[in-house]
Amino acid sequence: MTFAIEPRQIGIIATKEFRERIRNRWVLAVTAVFSAFALVIAYFGSAQQGAVGFSSIEVTIASLVSLVIYLIPLIALILGFDAIVGERERGSLDLLLSMPITRLELLLGKFLGLSAALACSTIIGFGLVGLLLGFKLPPSAWYHYAGFMLSSVLLGMAFLSLAVMVSVFAADRTRASGGAIALWFFFVLVYDLILLGALVVSGGAVATDAFPYLLLLNPADVFRILNIFGLEEVRTLYGLTTVFPERLASPGLLGAVMLAWIALPLGIANWRFRQ
């Protein structure tokens, strides 16, 4: 069994996917959404303290993290849920596979093309707001803001990988869309509620044992920790210092966990796609 791949074939499929998103103005629409939300949050993020206008990069990033956790996973899942099953329903999958391209190359090309579209929207959308705030940001703030944008891209790729996996397993687009929405509800809304319930039932024992590791089993939580733990003011506000040990909060370690969240669903999708 061989896993040899041809980068040129992957590039052709990825370019095709990216150009389709450009042609239907998907990238432009999502960029506008990210820019609008980010600008509103940056300006009104301190409204609950009785003030408006940009206050600090810590408050801005904390507010944007809450937005990103809800918005980017949903957009990524909607973007990728029909990547394979859609081609199958349209009858174009057999045509693609009749060409000199392997299933793995097709899968990677689809994923990378969609990832490029999502990353482009994310970086441009949040980057435009960063430029508007640039004259108020010290150099250290740019470091945190750049890290926030990079981690947002990784979060989108993780959920896009899950979407592609669902697309491979699903029998039709209806089931694929249902599976994608179910994943969003589970990871974004339900998972943390389950952990909090376990924390209450165990009388706090879970927090000192398995709780930090259970947080790593959710890419949305990994993203939250990656952005919040490095900001002292916000870290105290979120209370992460009491439930998440500093030894696990290394950006390198958390980045590796996020990369694993990207690679594992793609590996499962490739295994299923070859069956």
PDB file of C-alpha atoms in Angstrom:
ATOM      1  CA  MET A   1       0.000   0.000   0.000  1.00  0.00           C
ATOM      2  CA  THR A   2       1.434   3.378  -0.976  1.00  0.00           C
ATOM      3  CA  PHE A   3       0.642   6.857   0.237  1.00  0.00           C
ATOM      4  CA  ALA A   4       2.751   8.670  -2.373  1.00  0.00           C
ATOM      5  CA  ILE A   5       1.164  11.935  -3.396  1.00  0.00           C
ATOM      6  CA  GLU A   6       1.705  14.342  -6.266  1.00  0.00           C
ATOM      7  CA  PRO A   7       1.813  17.959  -5.028  1.00  0.00           C
ATOM      8  CA  ARG A   8       0.886  19.287  -8.477  1.00  0.00           C
ATOM      9  CA  GLN A   9      -2.406  17.378  -8.486  1.00  0.00           C
ATOM     10  CA  ILE A  10      -3.214  18.637  -4.999  1.00  0.00           C
ATOM     11  CA  GLY A  11      -2.425  22.173  -6.111  1.00  0.00           C
ATOM     12  CA  ILE A  12      -4.785  21.922  -9.091  1.00  0.00           C
ATOM     13  CA  ILE A  13      -7.715  20.807  -6.928  1.00  0.00           C
ATOM     14  CA  ALA A  14      -6.902  23.379  -4.227  1.00  0.00           C
ATOM     15  CA  THR A  15      -6.706  26.204  -6.769  1.00  0.00           C
ATOM     16  CA  LYS A  16     -10.026  25.139  -8.294  1.00  0.00           C
ATOM     17  CA  GLU A  17     -11.727  25.190  -4.866  1.00  0.00           C
ATOM     18  CA  PHE A  18     -10.253  28.556  -3.963  1.00  0.00           C
ATOM     19  CA  ARG A  19     -11.215  30.157  -7.285  1.00  0.00           C
ATOM     20  CA  GLU A  20     -14.779  28.935  -6.923  1.00  0.00           C
ATOM     21  CA  ARG A  21     -15.037  30.701  -3.547  1.00  0.00           C
ATOM     22  CA  ILE A  22     -13.595  33.856  -5.087  1.00  0.00           C
ATOM     23  CA  ARG A  23     -16.013  33.754  -8.030  1.00  0.00           C
ATOM     24  CA  ASN A  24     -19.106  33.385  -5.873  1.00  0.00           C
ATOM     25  CA  ARG A  25     -17.798  36.173  -3.603  1.00  0.00           C
ATOM     26  CA  TRP A  26     -17.807  33.889  -0.560  1.00  0.00           C
ATOM     27  CA  VAL A  27     -14.409  35.182   0.578  1.00  0.00           C
ATOM     28  CA  LEU A  28     -15.559  38.791   0.240  1.00  0.00           C
ATOM     29  CA  ALA A  29     -18.754  38.156   2.220  1.00  0.00           C
ATOM     30  CA  VAL A  30     -17.033  36.386   5.100  1.00  0.00           C
ATOM     31  CA  THR A  31     -14.262  39.006   5.186  1.00  0.00           C
ATOM     32  CA  ALA A  32     -16.897  41.717   5.530  1.00  0.00           C
ATOM     33  CA  VAL A  33     -18.593  39.792   8.356  1.00  0.00           C
ATOM     34  CA  PHE A  34     -15.321  39.351  10.268  1.00  0.00           C
ATOM     35  CA  SER A  35     -14.344  43.002   9.776  1.00  0.00           C
ATOM     36  CA  ALA A  36     -17.722  44.331  10.874  1.00  0.00           C
ATOM     37  CA  PHE A  37     -17.957  42.169  13.995  1.00  0.00           C
ATOM     38  CA  ALA A  38     -14.333  42.775  14.953  1.00  0.00           C
ATOM     39  CA  LEU A  39     -14.668  46.538  14.559  1.00  0.00           C
ATOM     40  CA  VAL A  40     -17.855  46.657  16.631  1.00  0.00           C
ATOM     41  CA  ILE A  41     -16.320  44.493  19.363  1.00  0.00           C
ATOM     42  CA  ALA A  42     -13.076  46.493  19.417  1.00  0.00           C
ATOM     43  CA  TYR A  43     -15.023  49.731  19.856  1.00  0.00           C
ATOM     44  CA  PHE A  44     -17.839  48.581  22.156  1.00  0.00           C
ATOM     45  CA  GLY A  45     -16.042  45.768  23.970  1.00  0.00           C
ATOM     46  CA  SER A  46     -15.794  47.842  27.157  1.00  0.00           C
ATOM     47  CA  ALA A  47     -19.392  49.049  27.096  1.00  0.00           C
ATOM     48  CA  GLN A  48     -20.305  46.889  30.081  1.00  0.00           C
ATOM     49  CA  GLN A  49     -17.748  48.862  32.103  1.00  0.00           C
ATOM     50  CA  GLY A  50     -19.521  52.071  31.084  1.00  0.00           C
ATOM     51  CA  ALA A  51     -17.098  53.147  28.345  1.00  0.00           C
ATOM     52  CA  VAL A  52     -16.838  52.909  24.576  1.00  0.00           C
ATOM     53  CA  GLY A  53     -13.841  53.086  22.311  1.00  0.00           C
ATOM     54  CA  PHE A  54     -10.687  51.013  22.160  1.00  0.00           C
ATOM     55  CA  SER A  55      -9.394  50.332  25.688  1.00  0.00           C
ATOM     56  CA  SER A  56      -6.721  47.639  25.591  1.00  0.00           C
ATOM     57  CA  ILE A  57      -5.585  44.743  23.436  1.00  0.00           C
ATOM     58  CA  GLU A  58      -6.390  42.322  26.276  1.00  0.00           C
ATOM     59  CA  VAL A  59     -10.060  43.273  26.396  1.00  0.00           C
ATOM     60  CA  THR A  60     -10.285  43.365  22.603  1.00  0.00           C
ATOM     61  CA  ILE A  61      -8.784  39.903  22.138  1.00  0.00           C
ATOM     62  CA  ALA A  62     -10.912  38.441  24.950  1.00  0.00           C
ATOM     63  CA  SER A  63     -14.060  39.767  23.283  1.00  0.00           C
ATOM     64  CA  LEU A  64     -12.943  38.586  19.836  1.00  0.00           C
ATOM     65  CA  VAL A  65     -12.153  35.113  21.199  1.00  0.00           C
ATOM     66  CA  SER A  66     -15.754  34.748  22.335  1.00  0.00           C
ATOM     67  CA  LEU A  67     -16.932  35.776  18.858  1.00  0.00           C
ATOM     68  CA  VAL A  68     -14.511  33.499  17.009  1.00  0.00           C
ATOM     69  CA  ILE A  69     -15.422  30.407  19.038  1.00  0.00           C
ATOM     70  CA  TYR A  70     -19.020  30.705  17.859  1.00  0.00           C
ATOM     71  CA  LEU A  71     -18.548  32.073  14.358  1.00  0.00           C
ATOM     72  CA  ILE A  72     -15.495  30.447  12.747  1.00  0.00           C
ATOM     73  CA  PRO A  73     -16.393  26.807  13.583  1.00  0.00           C
ATOM     74  CA  LEU A  74     -19.879  27.357  12.144  1.00  0.00           C
ATOM     75  CA  ILE A  75     -18.538  28.945   8.958  1.00  0.00           C
ATOM     76  CA  ALA A  76     -15.913  26.211   8.546  1.00  0.00           C
ATOM     77  CA  LEU A  77     -18.468  23.415   8.983  1.00  0.00           C
ATOM     78  CA  ILE A  78     -20.883  25.034   6.536  1.00  0.00           C
ATOM     79  CA  LEU A  79     -18.046  25.570   4.072  1.00  0.00           C
ATOM     80  CA  GLY A  80     -16.802  21.981   4.104  1.00  0.00           C
ATOM     81  CA  PHE A  81     -19.734  19.698   4.871  1.00  0.00           C
ATOM     82  CA  ASP A  82     -20.450  18.960   1.178  1.00  0.00           C
ATOM     83  CA  ALA A  83     -16.846  18.876  -0.038  1.00  0.00           C
ATOM     84  CA  ILE A  84     -17.046  15.188  -0.988  1.00  0.00           C
ATOM     85  CA  VAL A  85     -20.702  14.221  -0.648  1.00  0.00           C
ATOM     86  CA  GLY A  86     -21.669  17.189  -2.823  1.00  0.00           C
ATOM     87  CA  GLU A  87     -19.420  15.952  -5.627  1.00  0.00           C
ATOM     88  CA  ARG A  88     -20.938  12.492  -5.212  1.00  0.00           C
ATOM     89  CA  GLU A  89     -24.514  13.782  -5.468  1.00  0.00           C
ATOM     90  CA  ARG A  90     -23.709  15.896  -8.529  1.00  0.00           C
ATOM     91  CA  GLY A  91     -22.147  12.868 -10.201  1.00  0.00           C
ATOM     92  CA  SER A  92     -18.791  14.612 -10.610  1.00  0.00           C
ATOM     93  CA  LEU A  93     -16.898  12.507  -8.072  1.00  0.00           C
ATOM     94  CA  ASP A  94     -16.522   9.538 -10.425  1.00  0.00           C
ATOM     95  CA  LEU A  95     -15.343  11.899 -13.144  1.00  0.00           C
ATOM     96  CA  LEU A  96     -12.697  13.391 -10.847  1.00  0.00           C
ATOM     97  CA  LEU A  97     -11.497   9.964  -9.753  1.00  0.00           C
ATOM     98  CA  SER A  98     -11.265   8.802 -13.366  1.00  0.00           C
ATOM     99  CA  MET A  99      -8.501  11.347 -13.842  1.00  0.00           C
ATOM    100  CA  PRO A 100      -4.873  10.663 -12.844  1.00  0.00           C
ATOM    101  CA  ILE A 101      -5.476  11.662  -9.229  1.00  0.00           C
ATOM    102  CA  THR A 102      -5.650   9.587  -6.071  1.00  0.00           C
ATOM    103  CA  ARG A 103      -8.375   9.848  -3.442  1.00  0.00           C
ATOM    104  CA  LEU A 104      -5.874  11.256  -0.942  1.00  0.00           C
ATOM    105  CA  GLU A 105      -4.791  13.946  -3.397  1.00  0.00           C
ATOM    106  CA  LEU A 106      -8.416  14.880  -4.027  1.00  0.00           C
ATOM    107  CA  LEU A 107      -9.135  15.013  -0.306  1.00  0.00           C
ATOM    108  CA  LEU A 108      -6.074  17.150   0.471  1.00  0.00           C
ATOM    109  CA  GLY A 109      -6.725  19.431  -2.502  1.00  0.00           C
ATOM    110  CA  LYS A 110     -10.302  20.045  -1.382  1.00  0.00           C
ATOM    111  CA  PHE A 111      -9.216  20.700   2.194  1.00  0.00           C
ATOM    112  CA  LEU A 112      -6.334  23.015   1.310  1.00  0.00           C
ATOM    113  CA  GLY A 113      -8.390  25.023  -1.171  1.00  0.00           C
ATOM    114  CA  LEU A 114     -11.191  25.552   1.328  1.00  0.00           C
ATOM    115  CA  SER A 115      -8.647  26.297   4.062  1.00  0.00           C
ATOM    116  CA  ALA A 116      -7.031  28.951   1.869  1.00  0.00           C
ATOM    117  CA  ALA A 117     -10.405  30.626   1.326  1.00  0.00           C
ATOM    118  CA  LEU A 118     -11.224  30.583   5.032  1.00  0.00           C
ATOM    119  CA  ALA A 119      -7.733  31.745   6.035  1.00  0.00           C
ATOM    120  CA  CYS A 120      -7.855  34.570   3.504  1.00  0.00           C
ATOM    121  CA  SER A 121     -11.179  35.793   4.907  1.00  0.00           C
ATOM    122  CA  THR A 122      -9.979  35.482   8.497  1.00  0.00           C
ATOM    123  CA  ILE A 123      -6.648  37.261   8.052  1.00  0.00           C
ATOM    124  CA  ILE A 124      -8.002  40.061   5.858  1.00  0.00           C
ATOM    125  CA  GLY A 125     -11.103  40.573   7.993  1.00  0.00           C
ATOM    126  CA  PHE A 126      -9.325  40.767  11.339  1.00  0.00           C
ATOM    127  CA  GLY A 127      -6.218  42.293   9.805  1.00  0.00           C
ATOM    128  CA  LEU A 128      -8.134  45.319   8.519  1.00  0.00           C
ATOM    129  CA  VAL A 129      -9.360  46.015  12.044  1.00  0.00           C
ATOM    130  CA  GLY A 130      -5.821  45.518  13.339  1.00  0.00           C
ATOM    131  CA  LEU A 131      -4.593  48.154  10.903  1.00  0.00           C
ATOM    132  CA  LEU A 132      -7.281  50.575  12.063  1.00  0.00           C
ATOM    133  CA  LEU A 133      -6.171  50.033  15.641  1.00  0.00           C
ATOM    134  CA  GLY A 134      -2.501  50.005  14.709  1.00  0.00           C
ATOM    135  CA  PHE A 135      -1.683  53.530  15.787  1.00  0.00           C
ATOM    136  CA  LYS A 136      -2.969  52.694  19.275  1.00  0.00           C
ATOM    137  CA  LEU A 137      -1.201  49.346  19.637  1.00  0.00           C
ATOM    138  CA  PRO A 138       2.269  48.991  21.183  1.00  0.00           C
ATOM    139  CA  PRO A 139       4.628  46.418  19.619  1.00  0.00           C
ATOM    140  CA  SER A 140       3.819  43.816  22.284  1.00  0.00           C
ATOM    141  CA  ALA A 141       0.113  44.116  21.442  1.00  0.00           C
ATOM    142  CA  TRP A 142       0.826  43.332  17.784  1.00  0.00           C
ATOM    143  CA  TYR A 143       2.470  40.090  18.886  1.00  0.00           C
ATOM    144  CA  HIS A 144      -0.685  39.013  20.737  1.00  0.00           C
ATOM    145  CA  TYR A 145      -2.976  40.148  17.935  1.00  0.00           C
ATOM    146  CA  ALA A 146      -0.955  38.285  15.279  1.00  0.00           C
ATOM    147  CA  GLY A 147      -1.074  35.182  17.463  1.00  0.00           C
ATOM    148  CA  PHE A 148      -4.835  35.587  17.758  1.00  0.00           C
ATOM    149  CA  MET A 149      -5.237  35.717  13.966  1.00  0.00           C
ATOM    150  CA  LEU A 150      -2.992  32.682  13.438  1.00  0.00           C
ATOM    151  CA  SER A 151      -4.824  30.641  16.057  1.00  0.00           C
ATOM    152  CA  SER A 152      -8.146  31.680  14.466  1.00  0.00           C
ATOM    153  CA  VAL A 153      -6.925  30.229  11.167  1.00  0.00           C
ATOM    154  CA  LEU A 154      -5.913  26.993  12.909  1.00  0.00           C
ATOM    155  CA  LEU A 155      -9.310  26.770  14.620  1.00  0.00           C
ATOM    156  CA  GLY A 156     -11.037  27.167  11.272  1.00  0.00           C
ATOM    157  CA  MET A 157      -8.852  24.479   9.720  1.00  0.00           C
ATOM    158  CA  ALA A 158      -9.599  22.089  12.607  1.00  0.00           C
ATOM    159  CA  PHE A 159     -13.353  22.426  12.122  1.00  0.00           C
ATOM    160  CA  LEU A 160     -12.954  22.347   8.348  1.00  0.00           C
ATOM    161  CA  SER A 161     -11.128  19.035   8.779  1.00  0.00           C
ATOM    162  CA  LEU A 162     -14.062  17.750  10.844  1.00  0.00           C
ATOM    163  CA  ALA A 163     -16.448  18.952   8.128  1.00  0.00           C
ATOM    164  CA  VAL A 164     -14.525  17.082   5.419  1.00  0.00           C
ATOM    165  CA  MET A 165     -14.605  13.944   7.575  1.00  0.00           C
ATOM    166  CA  VAL A 166     -18.385  14.259   7.927  1.00  0.00           C
ATOM    167  CA  SER A 167     -18.669  14.806   4.172  1.00  0.00           C
ATOM    168  CA  VAL A 168     -16.826  11.551   3.476  1.00  0.00           C
ATOM    169  CA  PHE A 169     -18.960   9.505   5.872  1.00  0.00           C
ATOM    170  CA  ALA A 170     -22.350  11.026   4.976  1.00  0.00           C
ATOM    171  CA  ALA A 171     -24.629   9.325   2.464  1.00  0.00           C
ATOM    172  CA  ASP A 172     -26.112  12.609   1.210  1.00  0.00           C
ATOM    173  CA  ARG A 173     -25.905  16.365   1.731  1.00  0.00           C
ATOM    174  CA  THR A 174     -28.841  16.407   4.135  1.00  0.00           C
ATOM    175  CA  ARG A 175     -27.145  14.003   6.511  1.00  0.00           C
ATOM    176  CA  ALA A 176     -23.834  15.814   6.065  1.00  0.00           C
ATOM    177  CA  SER A 177     -25.363  19.178   6.994  1.00  0.00           C
ATOM    178  CA  GLY A 178     -27.076  17.606  10.013  1.00  0.00           C
ATOM    179  CA  GLY A 179     -23.809  16.053  11.129  1.00  0.00           C
ATOM    180  CA  ALA A 180     -21.962  19.357  10.716  1.00  0.00           C
ATOM    181  CA  ILE A 181     -24.512  21.250  12.814  1.00  0.00           C
ATOM    182  CA  ALA A 182     -24.422  18.494  15.441  1.00  0.00           C
ATOM    183  CA  LEU A 183     -20.629  18.851  15.678  1.00  0.00           C
ATOM    184  CA  TRP A 184     -20.988  22.611  16.136  1.00  0.00           C
ATOM    185  CA  PHE A 185     -23.517  22.186  18.931  1.00  0.00           C
ATOM    186  CA  PHE A 186     -21.391  19.544  20.647  1.00  0.00           C
ATOM    187  CA  PHE A 187     -18.002  21.283  20.578  1.00  0.00           C
ATOM    188  CA  VAL A 188     -19.176  24.895  20.929  1.00  0.00           C
ATOM    189  CA  LEU A 189     -22.188  24.585  23.241  1.00  0.00           C
ATOM    190  CA  VAL A 190     -22.543  21.160  24.841  1.00  0.00           C
ATOM    191  CA  TYR A 191     -19.011  19.978  25.599  1.00  0.00           C
ATOM    192  CA  ASP A 192     -18.173  22.636  28.180  1.00  0.00           C
ATOM    193  CA  LEU A 193     -21.574  22.171  29.847  1.00  0.00           C
ATOM    194  CA  ILE A 194     -20.764  18.487  30.280  1.00  0.00           C
ATOM    195  CA  LEU A 195     -17.402  19.361  31.813  1.00  0.00           C
ATOM    196  CA  LEU A 196     -18.987  21.881  34.163  1.00  0.00           C
ATOM    197  CA  GLY A 197     -21.562  19.290  35.188  1.00  0.00           C
ATOM    198  CA  ALA A 198     -18.806  16.787  35.914  1.00  0.00           C
ATOM    199  CA  LEU A 199     -16.983  19.475  37.894  1.00  0.00           C
ATOM    200  CA  VAL A 200     -20.036  20.114  40.060  1.00  0.00           C
ATOM    201  CA  VAL A 201     -20.902  16.443  40.561  1.00  0.00           C
ATOM    202  CA  SER A 202     -17.329  15.565  41.516  1.00  0.00           C
ATOM    203  CA  GLY A 203     -17.106  18.434  43.979  1.00  0.00           C
ATOM    204  CA  GLY A 204     -14.182  19.920  42.072  1.00  0.00           C
ATOM    205  CA  ALA A 205     -12.087  16.747  42.005  1.00  0.00           C
ATOM    206  CA  VAL A 206     -12.119  16.638  38.205  1.00  0.00           C
ATOM    207  CA  ALA A 207     -10.412  20.034  38.053  1.00  0.00           C
ATOM    208  CA  THR A 208      -7.228  18.735  39.622  1.00  0.00           C
ATOM    209  CA  ASP A 209      -7.141  15.455  37.720  1.00  0.00           C
ATOM    210  CA  ALA A 210      -8.572  15.038  34.247  1.00  0.00           C
ATOM    211  CA  PHE A 211     -10.176  18.426  33.654  1.00  0.00           C
ATOM    212  CA  PRO A 212      -7.176  20.162  31.971  1.00  0.00           C
ATOM    213  CA  TYR A 213      -6.673  17.209  29.644  1.00  0.00           C
ATOM    214  CA  LEU A 214     -10.378  17.034  28.819  1.00  0.00           C
ATOM    215  CA  LEU A 215     -10.198  20.660  27.698  1.00  0.00           C
ATOM    216  CA  LEU A 216      -7.608  19.620  25.105  1.00  0.00           C
ATOM    217  CA  LEU A 217     -10.193  17.266  23.566  1.00  0.00           C
ATOM    218  CA  ASN A 218     -12.113  20.267  22.258  1.00  0.00           C
ATOM    219  CA  PRO A 219     -10.436  22.461  19.605  1.00  0.00           C
ATOM    220  CA  ALA A 220     -12.579  25.423  20.690  1.00  0.00           C
ATOM    221  CA  ASP A 221     -11.224  25.139  24.242  1.00  0.00           C
ATOM    222  CA  VAL A 222      -7.669  24.792  22.940  1.00  0.00           C
ATOM    223  CA  PHE A 223      -8.166  28.023  20.988  1.00  0.00           C
ATOM    224  CA  ARG A 224      -9.586  29.783  24.052  1.00  0.00           C
ATOM    225  CA  ILE A 225      -6.685  28.722  26.282  1.00  0.00           C
ATOM    226  CA  LEU A 226      -4.120  29.569  23.619  1.00  0.00           C
ATOM    227  CA  ASN A 227      -5.340  33.164  23.460  1.00  0.00           C
ATOM    228  CA  ILE A 228      -6.429  33.812  27.035  1.00  0.00           C
ATOM    229  CA  PHE A 229      -3.645  32.243  29.079  1.00  0.00           C
ATOM    230  CA  GLY A 230      -0.987  34.629  27.771  1.00  0.00           C
ATOM    231  CA  LEU A 231      -2.937  37.719  28.851  1.00  0.00           C
ATOM    232  CA  GLU A 232      -2.623  38.153  32.618  1.00  0.00           C
ATOM    233  CA  GLU A 233      -5.573  40.519  33.024  1.00  0.00           C
ATOM    234  CA  VAL A 234      -7.948  38.326  31.032  1.00  0.00           C
ATOM    235  CA  ARG A 235      -6.602  35.047  32.413  1.00  0.00           C
ATOM    236  CA  THR A 236      -7.610  36.100  35.923  1.00  0.00           C
ATOM    237  CA  LEU A 237     -11.000  37.224  34.654  1.00  0.00           C
ATOM    238  CA  TYR A 238     -11.650  33.834  33.038  1.00  0.00           C
ATOM    239  CA  GLY A 239     -10.348  31.942  36.062  1.00  0.00           C
ATOM    240  CA  LEU A 240      -8.174  29.669  33.940  1.00  0.00           C
ATOM    241  CA  THR A 241      -5.332  29.834  36.455  1.00  0.00           C
ATOM    242  CA  THR A 242      -7.373  27.698  38.849  1.00  0.00           C
ATOM    243  CA  VAL A 243      -8.301  24.892  36.439  1.00  0.00           C
ATOM    244  CA  PHE A 244      -5.543  24.802  33.823  1.00  0.00           C
ATOM    245  CA  PRO A 245      -1.902  24.249  34.828  1.00  0.00           C
ATOM    246  CA  GLU A 246       0.710  26.579  33.398  1.00  0.00           C
ATOM    247  CA  ARG A 247       2.873  23.645  32.293  1.00  0.00           C
ATOM    248  CA  LEU A 248       0.210  22.711  29.719  1.00  0.00           C
ATOM    249  CA  ALA A 249      -0.304  26.283  28.526  1.00  0.00           C
ATOM    250  CA  SER A 250       2.777  26.431  26.319  1.00  0.00           C
ATOM    251  CA  PRO A 251       1.906  27.966  22.918  1.00  0.00           C
ATOM    252  CA  GLY A 252       4.036  25.297  21.247  1.00  0.00           C
ATOM    253  CA  LEU A 253       2.179  22.461  22.973  1.00  0.00           C
ATOM    254  CA  LEU A 254      -1.249  23.959  22.364  1.00  0.00           C
ATOM    255  CA  GLY A 255      -0.323  24.673  18.748  1.00  0.00           C
ATOM    256  CA  ALA A 256       0.706  21.034  18.333  1.00  0.00           C
ATOM    257  CA  VAL A 257      -2.630  19.918  19.805  1.00  0.00           C
ATOM    258  CA  MET A 258      -4.457  22.123  17.309  1.00  0.00           C
ATOM    259  CA  LEU A 259      -2.416  20.651  14.444  1.00  0.00           C
ATOM    260  CA  ALA A 260      -3.382  17.198  15.697  1.00  0.00           C
ATOM    261  CA  TRP A 261      -7.027  18.275  15.542  1.00  0.00           C
ATOM    262  CA  ILE A 262      -6.438  19.169  11.894  1.00  0.00           C
ATOM    263  CA  ALA A 263      -4.577  15.993  10.967  1.00  0.00           C
ATOM    264  CA  LEU A 264      -6.630  13.349  12.792  1.00  0.00           C
ATOM    265  CA  PRO A 265     -10.041  13.956  11.165  1.00  0.00           C
ATOM    266  CA  LEU A 266      -8.327  14.159   7.770  1.00  0.00           C
ATOM    267  CA  GLY A 267      -6.633  10.827   8.468  1.00  0.00           C
ATOM    268  CA  ILE A 268      -9.958   9.235   9.382  1.00  0.00           C
ATOM    269  CA  ALA A 269     -11.567  10.772   6.296  1.00  0.00           C
ATOM    270  CA  ASN A 270      -8.801   9.368   4.089  1.00  0.00           C
ATOM    271  CA  TRP A 271      -9.217   5.901   5.632  1.00  0.00           C
ATOM    272  CA  ARG A 272     -12.985   5.969   4.981  1.00  0.00           C
ATOM    273  CA  PHE A 273     -12.639   7.473   1.507  1.00  0.00           C
ATOM    274  CA  ARG A 274     -10.435   4.554   0.400  1.00  0.00           C
ATOM    275  CA  GLN A 275     -12.918   1.917   1.551  1.00  0.00           C
TER     276      GLN A 275
END
